[in-house]
XYZ file of C-alpha atoms in Angstrom:
273
model
C -18.339 -6.255 -1.315
C -19.614 -4.013 1.472
C -23.375 -3.514 1.527
C -23.345 0.130 0.459
C -21.128 -0.493 -2.550
C -23.098 -3.554 -3.637
C -26.359 -1.632 -3.410
C -24.924 1.128 -5.600
C -23.650 -1.470 -8.064
C -27.079 -3.087 -8.310
C -28.778 0.264 -8.833
C -26.434 1.145 -11.685
C -26.741 -2.225 -13.418
C -30.519 -2.359 -12.989
C -30.901 1.062 -14.612
C -28.489 0.326 -17.450
C -30.093 -3.004 -18.348
C -33.545 -1.395 -18.435
C -32.280 1.206 -20.943
C -31.592 -1.601 -23.472
C -28.417 -0.048 -24.937
C -28.341 -2.119 -28.136
C -27.404 -1.195 -31.696
C -31.095 -0.905 -32.615
C -31.958 1.350 -29.664
C -30.020 4.577 -30.027
C -31.886 6.281 -27.198
C -30.617 3.625 -24.777
C -27.062 4.113 -25.993
C -27.386 7.894 -25.642
C -28.565 7.506 -22.047
C -25.550 5.338 -21.299
C -23.178 7.963 -22.708
C -24.717 10.710 -20.602
C -24.836 8.636 -17.420
C -21.260 7.354 -17.740
C -19.984 10.871 -18.311
C -21.673 12.022 -15.105
C -20.338 9.081 -13.103
C -16.793 9.573 -14.374
C -16.774 13.293 -13.635
C -18.001 12.546 -10.108
C -14.753 10.623 -9.449
C -12.525 13.346 -10.942
C -12.141 12.117 -14.509
C -11.831 14.511 -17.398
C -14.353 13.238 -19.937
C -14.378 13.723 -23.683
C -16.508 12.267 -26.455
C -14.883 11.210 -29.690
C -17.610 11.576 -32.312
C -17.542 9.817 -35.661
C -18.308 11.699 -38.871
C -20.744 8.846 -39.632
C -24.000 9.856 -37.982
C -25.101 6.329 -37.127
C -21.870 5.412 -35.322
C -21.747 5.695 -31.543
C -19.275 7.995 -29.737
C -16.327 6.693 -27.776
C -16.081 7.972 -24.209
C -12.516 8.973 -23.323
C -11.957 9.327 -19.584
C -8.647 10.552 -18.157
C -7.601 10.907 -14.551
C -3.983 12.018 -14.212
C -1.829 10.538 -11.457
C -1.276 12.577 -8.309
C 2.388 12.383 -7.406
C 3.122 9.443 -9.701
C 3.921 8.668 -13.321
C 2.312 5.272 -13.933
C -0.792 4.820 -16.077
C -3.292 2.002 -16.482
C -5.430 1.781 -19.601
C -8.937 0.335 -19.338
C -10.844 -1.132 -22.295
C -14.650 -1.300 -22.005
C -17.896 -0.910 -23.954
C -21.343 0.395 -23.052
C -23.421 -1.406 -25.706
C -24.933 -4.858 -25.231
C -26.037 -7.658 -27.547
C -29.625 -7.663 -28.777
C -31.950 -10.403 -27.515
C -32.483 -12.856 -30.355
C -35.922 -14.122 -31.300
C -34.793 -17.685 -30.554
C -33.590 -16.883 -27.023
C -35.808 -18.334 -24.302
C -35.230 -16.589 -20.979
C -36.537 -17.655 -17.572
C -36.909 -13.963 -16.680
C -37.363 -10.646 -18.488
C -33.936 -10.031 -20.107
C -34.365 -6.267 -19.688
C -35.013 -6.396 -15.962
C -32.375 -7.218 -13.361
C -33.538 -10.455 -11.725
C -32.180 -12.936 -9.220
C -32.468 -16.694 -9.604
C -30.591 -19.499 -7.854
C -28.171 -17.009 -6.321
C -27.253 -15.382 -9.635
C -28.221 -12.010 -11.102
C -29.718 -12.166 -14.604
C -30.174 -9.626 -17.375
C -28.964 -8.923 -20.898
C -25.524 -7.353 -20.731
C -24.913 -7.957 -17.024
C -21.789 -9.974 -17.844
C -20.960 -8.337 -21.176
C -20.178 -5.678 -20.144
C -22.456 -3.727 -17.817
C -21.688 -5.592 -14.584
C -17.885 -5.418 -14.858
C -18.160 -1.809 -16.103
C -20.220 -0.759 -13.066
C -17.876 -2.556 -10.669
C -14.821 -0.778 -12.033
C -16.577 2.553 -12.061
C -17.466 2.251 -8.379
C -14.109 0.755 -7.378
C -12.207 3.588 -9.059
C -13.762 6.009 -6.611
C -11.559 4.575 -3.863
C -8.535 3.349 -5.823
C -5.135 4.988 -5.417
C -4.784 8.314 -7.168
C -1.007 8.035 -7.708
C -1.756 5.843 -10.741
C -3.248 7.554 -13.779
C -6.168 6.024 -15.650
C -7.019 6.261 -19.344
C -10.437 4.690 -19.867
C -11.804 4.086 -23.363
C -15.458 3.032 -23.438
C -16.859 2.417 -26.897
C -20.457 1.823 -27.962
C -20.224 -0.581 -30.898
C -18.413 -3.644 -29.592
C -21.333 -5.908 -30.422
C -21.446 -4.831 -34.084
C -17.752 -4.984 -34.957
C -16.478 -1.637 -33.595
C -16.256 0.303 -36.892
C -15.602 3.713 -35.298
C -13.165 2.403 -32.672
C -11.114 0.701 -35.389
C -10.581 4.089 -37.055
C -10.186 6.107 -33.868
C -7.908 4.007 -31.666
C -4.860 4.052 -33.978
C -4.937 7.884 -33.813
C -4.951 8.108 -30.012
C -1.801 8.856 -28.028
C -1.422 5.919 -25.648
C 2.348 5.421 -25.367
C 2.243 6.559 -21.734
C 0.070 3.597 -20.706
C 2.107 1.068 -18.712
C -0.471 -1.735 -18.652
C -3.783 -2.427 -20.396
C -6.626 -3.978 -18.444
C -9.222 -5.971 -20.401
C -12.953 -5.334 -19.944
C -13.358 -8.371 -17.664
C -11.971 -11.765 -16.732
C -13.275 -15.131 -15.570
C -13.563 -17.599 -12.741
C -13.834 -21.324 -13.410
C -16.817 -23.372 -12.233
C -14.667 -24.830 -9.424
C -14.029 -21.306 -8.083
C -10.475 -20.905 -9.381
C -9.606 -17.577 -10.972
C -8.371 -17.574 -14.556
C -5.835 -14.779 -15.022
C -4.947 -13.930 -18.609
C -1.669 -12.148 -19.245
C 0.393 -11.101 -22.237
C 3.794 -9.406 -22.202
C 6.890 -9.800 -20.031
C 6.762 -6.674 -17.912
C 8.070 -7.278 -14.379
C 4.981 -5.589 -12.937
C 2.836 -8.401 -14.314
C 4.694 -10.940 -12.184
C 4.122 -8.817 -9.096
C 0.437 -8.377 -9.897
C -0.076 -12.104 -10.485
C 1.639 -12.917 -7.189
C -0.622 -10.471 -5.336
C -3.656 -12.125 -6.942
C -2.359 -15.544 -5.906
C -1.957 -14.335 -2.323
C -5.462 -12.884 -2.199
C -6.992 -16.003 -3.716
C -5.031 -18.345 -1.458
C -6.327 -16.493 1.602
C -9.843 -17.371 0.386
C -8.986 -20.951 -0.471
C -9.154 -20.140 -4.178
C -6.732 -21.394 -6.831
C -5.162 -19.078 -9.429
C -4.578 -20.357 -12.957
C -2.551 -18.137 -15.259
C -2.962 -18.396 -19.025
C -0.808 -16.629 -21.607
C -3.414 -15.389 -24.065
C -5.966 -12.667 -24.727
C -9.608 -12.817 -23.693
C -11.848 -14.557 -26.230
C -13.836 -12.145 -28.404
C -17.036 -12.695 -30.359
C -15.413 -11.234 -33.483
C -11.983 -12.754 -32.787
C -8.987 -11.104 -31.137
C -7.626 -9.835 -34.470
C -10.834 -7.834 -34.990
C -10.914 -6.327 -31.496
C -9.848 -2.650 -31.734
C -8.425 -2.633 -28.223
C -6.182 -5.643 -28.764
C -5.244 -4.651 -32.298
C -4.574 -0.920 -31.898
C -4.004 -0.261 -28.191
C -2.345 -3.201 -26.462
C 0.143 -4.140 -29.143
C 3.367 -4.977 -27.243
C 2.256 -3.481 -23.912
C 1.644 -5.647 -20.838
C -1.942 -6.929 -20.758
C -4.106 -8.388 -18.008
C -7.660 -9.782 -17.978
C -9.380 -10.107 -14.603
C -13.010 -9.593 -13.640
C -16.180 -11.036 -12.101
C -17.528 -13.226 -14.910
C -17.443 -17.010 -14.679
C -18.144 -20.160 -16.648
C -21.864 -19.777 -15.957
C -22.255 -16.245 -17.310
C -23.747 -17.375 -20.665
C -22.662 -14.257 -22.560
C -24.840 -13.578 -25.642
C -27.147 -16.383 -24.550
C -30.433 -16.730 -22.671
C -30.249 -16.111 -18.926
C -26.980 -14.190 -19.124
C -25.901 -13.841 -15.521
C -23.290 -12.919 -12.947
C -22.531 -14.372 -9.526
C -22.646 -11.487 -6.997
C -20.282 -13.442 -4.721
C -17.501 -12.683 -7.203
C -17.878 -8.904 -6.956
C -15.922 -8.419 -3.740
C -12.942 -10.597 -4.810
C -12.839 -8.696 -8.110
C -12.877 -5.351 -6.299
C -9.994 -6.505 -4.085
C -8.066 -7.634 -7.160
C -8.392 -4.152 -8.674
C -7.001 -2.560 -5.524
C -4.037 -4.961 -5.545
C -3.430 -4.214 -9.232
C -3.219 -0.468 -8.639
C -0.900 -0.927 -5.670
C 1.514 -3.024 -7.718
C 1.494 -0.653 -10.695
C 2.311 2.245 -8.343
C 5.530 0.531 -7.192
């Protein structure tokens, strides 16, 4: 990742982690909603908030950026809440402060899902505009997604050609794990582009036919249950086997940011074909 983009990424993630956007800190969640709306509008998204009639439930951010001169759409699934820090978690650093240790960046939520969310937000500023983007960012993923489960079935999403999961993974040996579902021909083209990019870096690509693992199970994930359905699905992103999601010293390897950014660019180019 070029220096300017990485610096912006770090600034975003550092601020978001410090806000502690957990289910028991509504002010942190509210700050995330406001900040994400501003960031999305700055890259030409139309932004709406879907509010629940239950006062304690968090709004879903709905971002839309229509394609310029094209008809293809990509749907993005994300969340802006993070897991609380349990009393039995022993961290080497302050979980609510972005820290660096042994070449990795640490902080609660950096892997799930603030780091991947920030990367996609910044990458979308320079991605092709002939592909439309529908981005759904909910705020209750860590507590079972009650509002999203009621909202998502009511949304019009038939125009989405491919759904992109919140993140993906790299193995400890450096190979990228690409998760796909569906038989759309575009998926084959995307996977081949990823293979080419990885091969140029001496990295292996391992494709698996399944959904991303979820804390509540894939059948309780509102995105997989109500949005993806029979549509093509892809999971790629900067997390790896050392991310320790929901555990002490949750972390992300900054060396995986640039490959993940390049993968997003390749994805948009293939969908535009």
